[in-house]
Short mmCIF file of N, CA and C in Angstrom, two decimals:
data_model
loop_
_atom_site.label_atom_id
_atom_site.label_comp_id
_atom_site.label_asym_id
_atom_site.label_seq_id
_atom_site.Cartn_x
_atom_site.Cartn_y
_atom_site.Cartn_z
N ALA A 3 24.10 73.36 26.51
CA ALA A 3 25.20 72.74 27.21
C ALA A 3 24.69 71.74 28.23
N ARG A 4 23.65 72.09 28.98
CA ARG A 4 23.11 71.21 30.01
C ARG A 4 22.54 69.94 29.41
N SER A 5 21.92 70.03 28.20
CA SER A 5 21.32 68.86 27.61
C SER A 5 22.39 67.87 27.16
N ARG A 6 23.64 68.29 27.09
CA ARG A 6 24.76 67.41 26.74
C ARG A 6 25.45 66.83 27.96
N ALA A 7 24.90 67.08 29.16
CA ALA A 7 25.50 66.56 30.37
C ALA A 7 25.56 65.05 30.33
N SER A 8 26.60 64.49 30.90
CA SER A 8 26.76 63.05 30.85
C SER A 8 25.70 62.37 31.75
N ILE A 9 25.36 61.17 31.37
CA ILE A 9 24.39 60.40 32.10
C ILE A 9 25.12 59.62 33.19
N THR A 10 24.65 59.78 34.40
CA THR A 10 25.32 59.15 35.55
C THR A 10 24.56 57.89 35.98
N PHE A 11 25.21 57.10 36.83
CA PHE A 11 24.54 55.94 37.39
C PHE A 11 23.29 56.37 38.15
N ARG A 12 23.36 57.49 38.84
CA ARG A 12 22.21 58.01 39.59
C ARG A 12 21.02 58.27 38.66
N ASP A 13 21.29 58.80 37.47
CA ASP A 13 20.21 59.06 36.50
C ASP A 13 19.57 57.74 36.06
N ILE A 14 20.40 56.74 35.79
CA ILE A 14 19.88 55.44 35.36
C ILE A 14 19.02 54.80 36.44
N LEU A 15 19.52 54.84 37.69
CA LEU A 15 18.75 54.28 38.80
C LEU A 15 17.46 55.01 39.03
N ALA A 16 17.49 56.35 38.93
CA ALA A 16 16.26 57.12 39.12
C ALA A 16 15.21 56.77 38.09
N ALA A 17 15.64 56.62 36.86
CA ALA A 17 14.69 56.27 35.80
C ALA A 17 14.17 54.85 35.98
N SER A 18 15.05 53.93 36.35
CA SER A 18 14.63 52.54 36.48
C SER A 18 13.74 52.28 37.67
N GLN A 19 13.73 53.13 38.68
CA GLN A 19 12.86 52.95 39.82
C GLN A 19 11.39 53.10 39.45
N ARG A 20 11.14 53.74 38.36
CA ARG A 20 9.76 53.93 37.92
C ARG A 20 9.22 52.75 37.10
N GLN A 21 10.07 51.79 36.80
CA GLN A 21 9.72 50.64 35.97
C GLN A 21 9.94 49.34 36.73
N PRO A 22 8.93 48.49 36.90
CA PRO A 22 9.18 47.21 37.52
C PRO A 22 9.94 46.30 36.57
N VAL A 23 10.95 45.61 37.11
CA VAL A 23 11.75 44.71 36.29
C VAL A 23 11.34 43.28 36.60
N PRO A 24 10.97 42.49 35.60
CA PRO A 24 10.48 41.13 35.84
C PRO A 24 11.56 40.17 36.30
N GLN A 25 12.81 40.51 36.16
CA GLN A 25 13.90 39.63 36.58
C GLN A 25 14.98 40.47 37.23
N ARG A 26 15.97 39.80 37.76
CA ARG A 26 17.07 40.52 38.40
C ARG A 26 17.88 41.26 37.35
N GLY A 27 18.24 42.46 37.68
CA GLY A 27 19.06 43.27 36.75
C GLY A 27 18.58 44.68 36.71
N TYR A 28 19.10 45.41 35.73
CA TYR A 28 18.78 46.83 35.56
C TYR A 28 18.21 47.00 34.17
N GLN A 29 17.10 47.73 34.10
CA GLN A 29 16.42 47.90 32.82
C GLN A 29 16.71 49.26 32.23
N CYS A 30 17.01 49.26 30.94
CA CYS A 30 17.10 50.51 30.19
C CYS A 30 15.65 50.91 29.94
N VAL A 31 15.22 52.03 30.47
CA VAL A 31 13.82 52.43 30.35
C VAL A 31 13.49 52.93 28.96
N SER A 32 14.49 53.14 28.13
CA SER A 32 14.26 53.56 26.77
C SER A 32 13.86 52.39 25.88
N CYS A 33 14.67 51.34 25.88
CA CYS A 33 14.40 50.19 25.01
C CYS A 33 13.86 48.98 25.74
N CYS A 34 13.81 49.05 27.08
CA CYS A 34 13.27 48.01 27.96
C CYS A 34 14.14 46.75 28.03
N ARG A 35 15.33 46.79 27.52
CA ARG A 35 16.25 45.63 27.68
C ARG A 35 16.73 45.57 29.12
N VAL A 36 16.96 44.38 29.63
CA VAL A 36 17.43 44.20 31.00
C VAL A 36 18.91 43.75 30.96
N PHE A 37 19.73 44.36 31.80
CA PHE A 37 21.15 44.08 31.87
C PHE A 37 21.52 43.57 33.26
N PRO A 38 22.55 42.74 33.34
CA PRO A 38 22.89 42.13 34.64
C PRO A 38 23.53 43.12 35.63
N THR A 39 24.20 44.16 35.16
CA THR A 39 24.86 45.10 36.06
C THR A 39 24.53 46.51 35.65
N LEU A 40 24.70 47.42 36.60
CA LEU A 40 24.52 48.82 36.33
C LEU A 40 25.55 49.32 35.30
N TRP A 41 26.76 48.78 35.42
CA TRP A 41 27.81 49.16 34.48
C TRP A 41 27.44 48.76 33.04
N SER A 42 26.84 47.59 32.85
CA SER A 42 26.50 47.12 31.52
C SER A 42 25.39 47.97 30.91
N VAL A 43 24.41 48.42 31.72
CA VAL A 43 23.34 49.25 31.17
C VAL A 43 23.90 50.62 30.81
N LYS A 44 24.83 51.14 31.60
CA LYS A 44 25.44 52.43 31.27
C LYS A 44 26.24 52.31 29.97
N ALA A 45 26.99 51.24 29.82
CA ALA A 45 27.75 51.04 28.55
C ALA A 45 26.79 50.94 27.38
N HIS A 46 25.66 50.23 27.57
CA HIS A 46 24.66 50.12 26.52
C HIS A 46 24.13 51.52 26.11
N ILE A 47 23.84 52.33 27.11
CA ILE A 47 23.30 53.67 26.83
C ILE A 47 24.33 54.48 26.05
N GLN A 48 25.58 54.42 26.49
CA GLN A 48 26.64 55.22 25.82
C GLN A 48 26.83 54.79 24.37
N HIS A 49 26.67 53.51 24.07
CA HIS A 49 26.92 52.99 22.73
C HIS A 49 25.65 52.55 22.01
N SER A 50 24.52 53.02 22.46
CA SER A 50 23.23 52.57 21.92
C SER A 50 23.06 52.88 20.42
N SER A 51 23.63 53.98 19.96
CA SER A 51 23.47 54.31 18.55
C SER A 51 24.14 53.29 17.64
N GLN A 52 25.21 52.67 18.13
CA GLN A 52 25.90 51.65 17.36
C GLN A 52 25.05 50.38 17.25
N GLU A 53 24.14 50.21 18.19
CA GLU A 53 23.27 49.05 18.23
C GLU A 53 21.92 49.34 17.55
N GLY A 54 21.73 50.55 17.05
CA GLY A 54 20.48 50.90 16.42
C GLY A 54 19.39 51.45 17.36
N TYR A 55 19.80 51.81 18.57
CA TYR A 55 18.86 52.36 19.55
C TYR A 55 19.16 53.85 19.77
N SER A 56 18.18 54.56 20.30
CA SER A 56 18.38 55.96 20.63
C SER A 56 18.31 56.19 22.15
N CYS A 57 18.79 55.25 22.91
CA CYS A 57 18.69 55.32 24.36
C CYS A 57 19.45 56.50 24.95
N LYS A 58 20.60 56.81 24.39
CA LYS A 58 21.39 57.93 24.89
C LYS A 58 20.61 59.25 24.74
N VAL A 59 19.96 59.41 23.61
CA VAL A 59 19.14 60.61 23.39
C VAL A 59 18.01 60.65 24.41
N TYR A 60 17.36 59.52 24.63
CA TYR A 60 16.26 59.44 25.59
C TYR A 60 16.70 59.86 26.99
N TYR A 61 17.81 59.30 27.47
CA TYR A 61 18.30 59.63 28.80
C TYR A 61 18.73 61.08 28.92
N ARG A 62 19.35 61.60 27.88
CA ARG A 62 19.76 63.02 27.91
C ARG A 62 18.51 63.91 28.01
N ARG A 63 17.47 63.58 27.25
CA ARG A 63 16.24 64.37 27.30
C ARG A 63 15.58 64.25 28.65
N LEU A 64 15.54 63.03 29.18
CA LEU A 64 14.96 62.80 30.50
C LEU A 64 15.69 63.59 31.56
N LYS A 65 17.01 63.58 31.50
CA LYS A 65 17.81 64.33 32.49
C LYS A 65 17.54 65.85 32.36
N ALA A 66 17.44 66.34 31.14
CA ALA A 66 17.13 67.75 30.93
C ALA A 66 15.77 68.11 31.51
N LEU A 67 14.78 67.23 31.35
CA LEU A 67 13.45 67.49 31.93
C LEU A 67 13.49 67.50 33.43
N TRP A 68 14.26 66.55 34.03
CA TRP A 68 14.37 66.53 35.49
C TRP A 68 15.02 67.81 36.01
N GLU A 69 16.07 68.28 35.31
CA GLU A 69 16.73 69.50 35.73
C GLU A 69 15.82 70.70 35.62
N LYS A 70 15.01 70.76 34.57
CA LYS A 70 14.07 71.84 34.41
C LYS A 70 13.03 71.80 35.52
N GLU A 71 12.53 70.61 35.81
CA GLU A 71 11.54 70.46 36.88
C GLU A 71 12.13 70.86 38.23
N HIS A 72 13.36 70.50 38.48
CA HIS A 72 14.03 70.86 39.73
C HIS A 72 14.18 72.38 39.86
N LYS A 73 14.57 73.04 38.79
CA LYS A 73 14.69 74.49 38.80
C LYS A 73 13.36 75.16 39.03
N GLU A 74 12.30 74.63 38.42
CA GLU A 74 10.97 75.20 38.63
C GLU A 74 10.51 75.02 40.06
N GLN A 75 10.82 73.89 40.67
CA GLN A 75 10.45 73.67 42.07
C GLN A 75 11.22 74.60 43.00
N GLU A 76 12.50 74.82 42.69
CA GLU A 76 13.30 75.76 43.50
C GLU A 76 12.76 77.17 43.39
N ALA A 77 12.35 77.58 42.18
CA ALA A 77 11.82 78.90 41.96
C ALA A 77 10.48 79.08 42.66
N ALA A 78 9.70 78.01 42.76
CA ALA A 78 8.36 78.11 43.37
C ALA A 78 8.44 78.02 44.89
N ALA A 79 9.53 77.50 45.41
CA ALA A 79 9.67 77.34 46.87
C ALA A 79 9.77 78.70 47.55
N PRO A 80 9.06 78.88 48.65
CA PRO A 80 9.11 80.17 49.36
C PRO A 80 10.52 80.36 49.98
N ARG A 81 10.96 81.56 49.86
CA ARG A 81 12.31 81.92 50.43
C ARG A 81 12.09 82.35 51.89
N VAL A 82 12.97 81.87 52.75
CA VAL A 82 12.87 82.20 54.17
C VAL A 82 13.99 83.08 54.58
#
């Protein structure tokens, strides 16, 4: 169920911060295409399969990995 969580703007921004973009815009870190607005990159991700890309699958997997990492960090943190 968690792996089917919707991809948010925050997820897109977090992923894109790890990639330098050579021009103004937002980069899809899956296919490396650059879009002029955050809204347009989110629409691209949502409809990527229609364009022959698997960006939506990539972002869902990335989000699942981040959630797993976050849970592991919480479990490892000392309780006070």
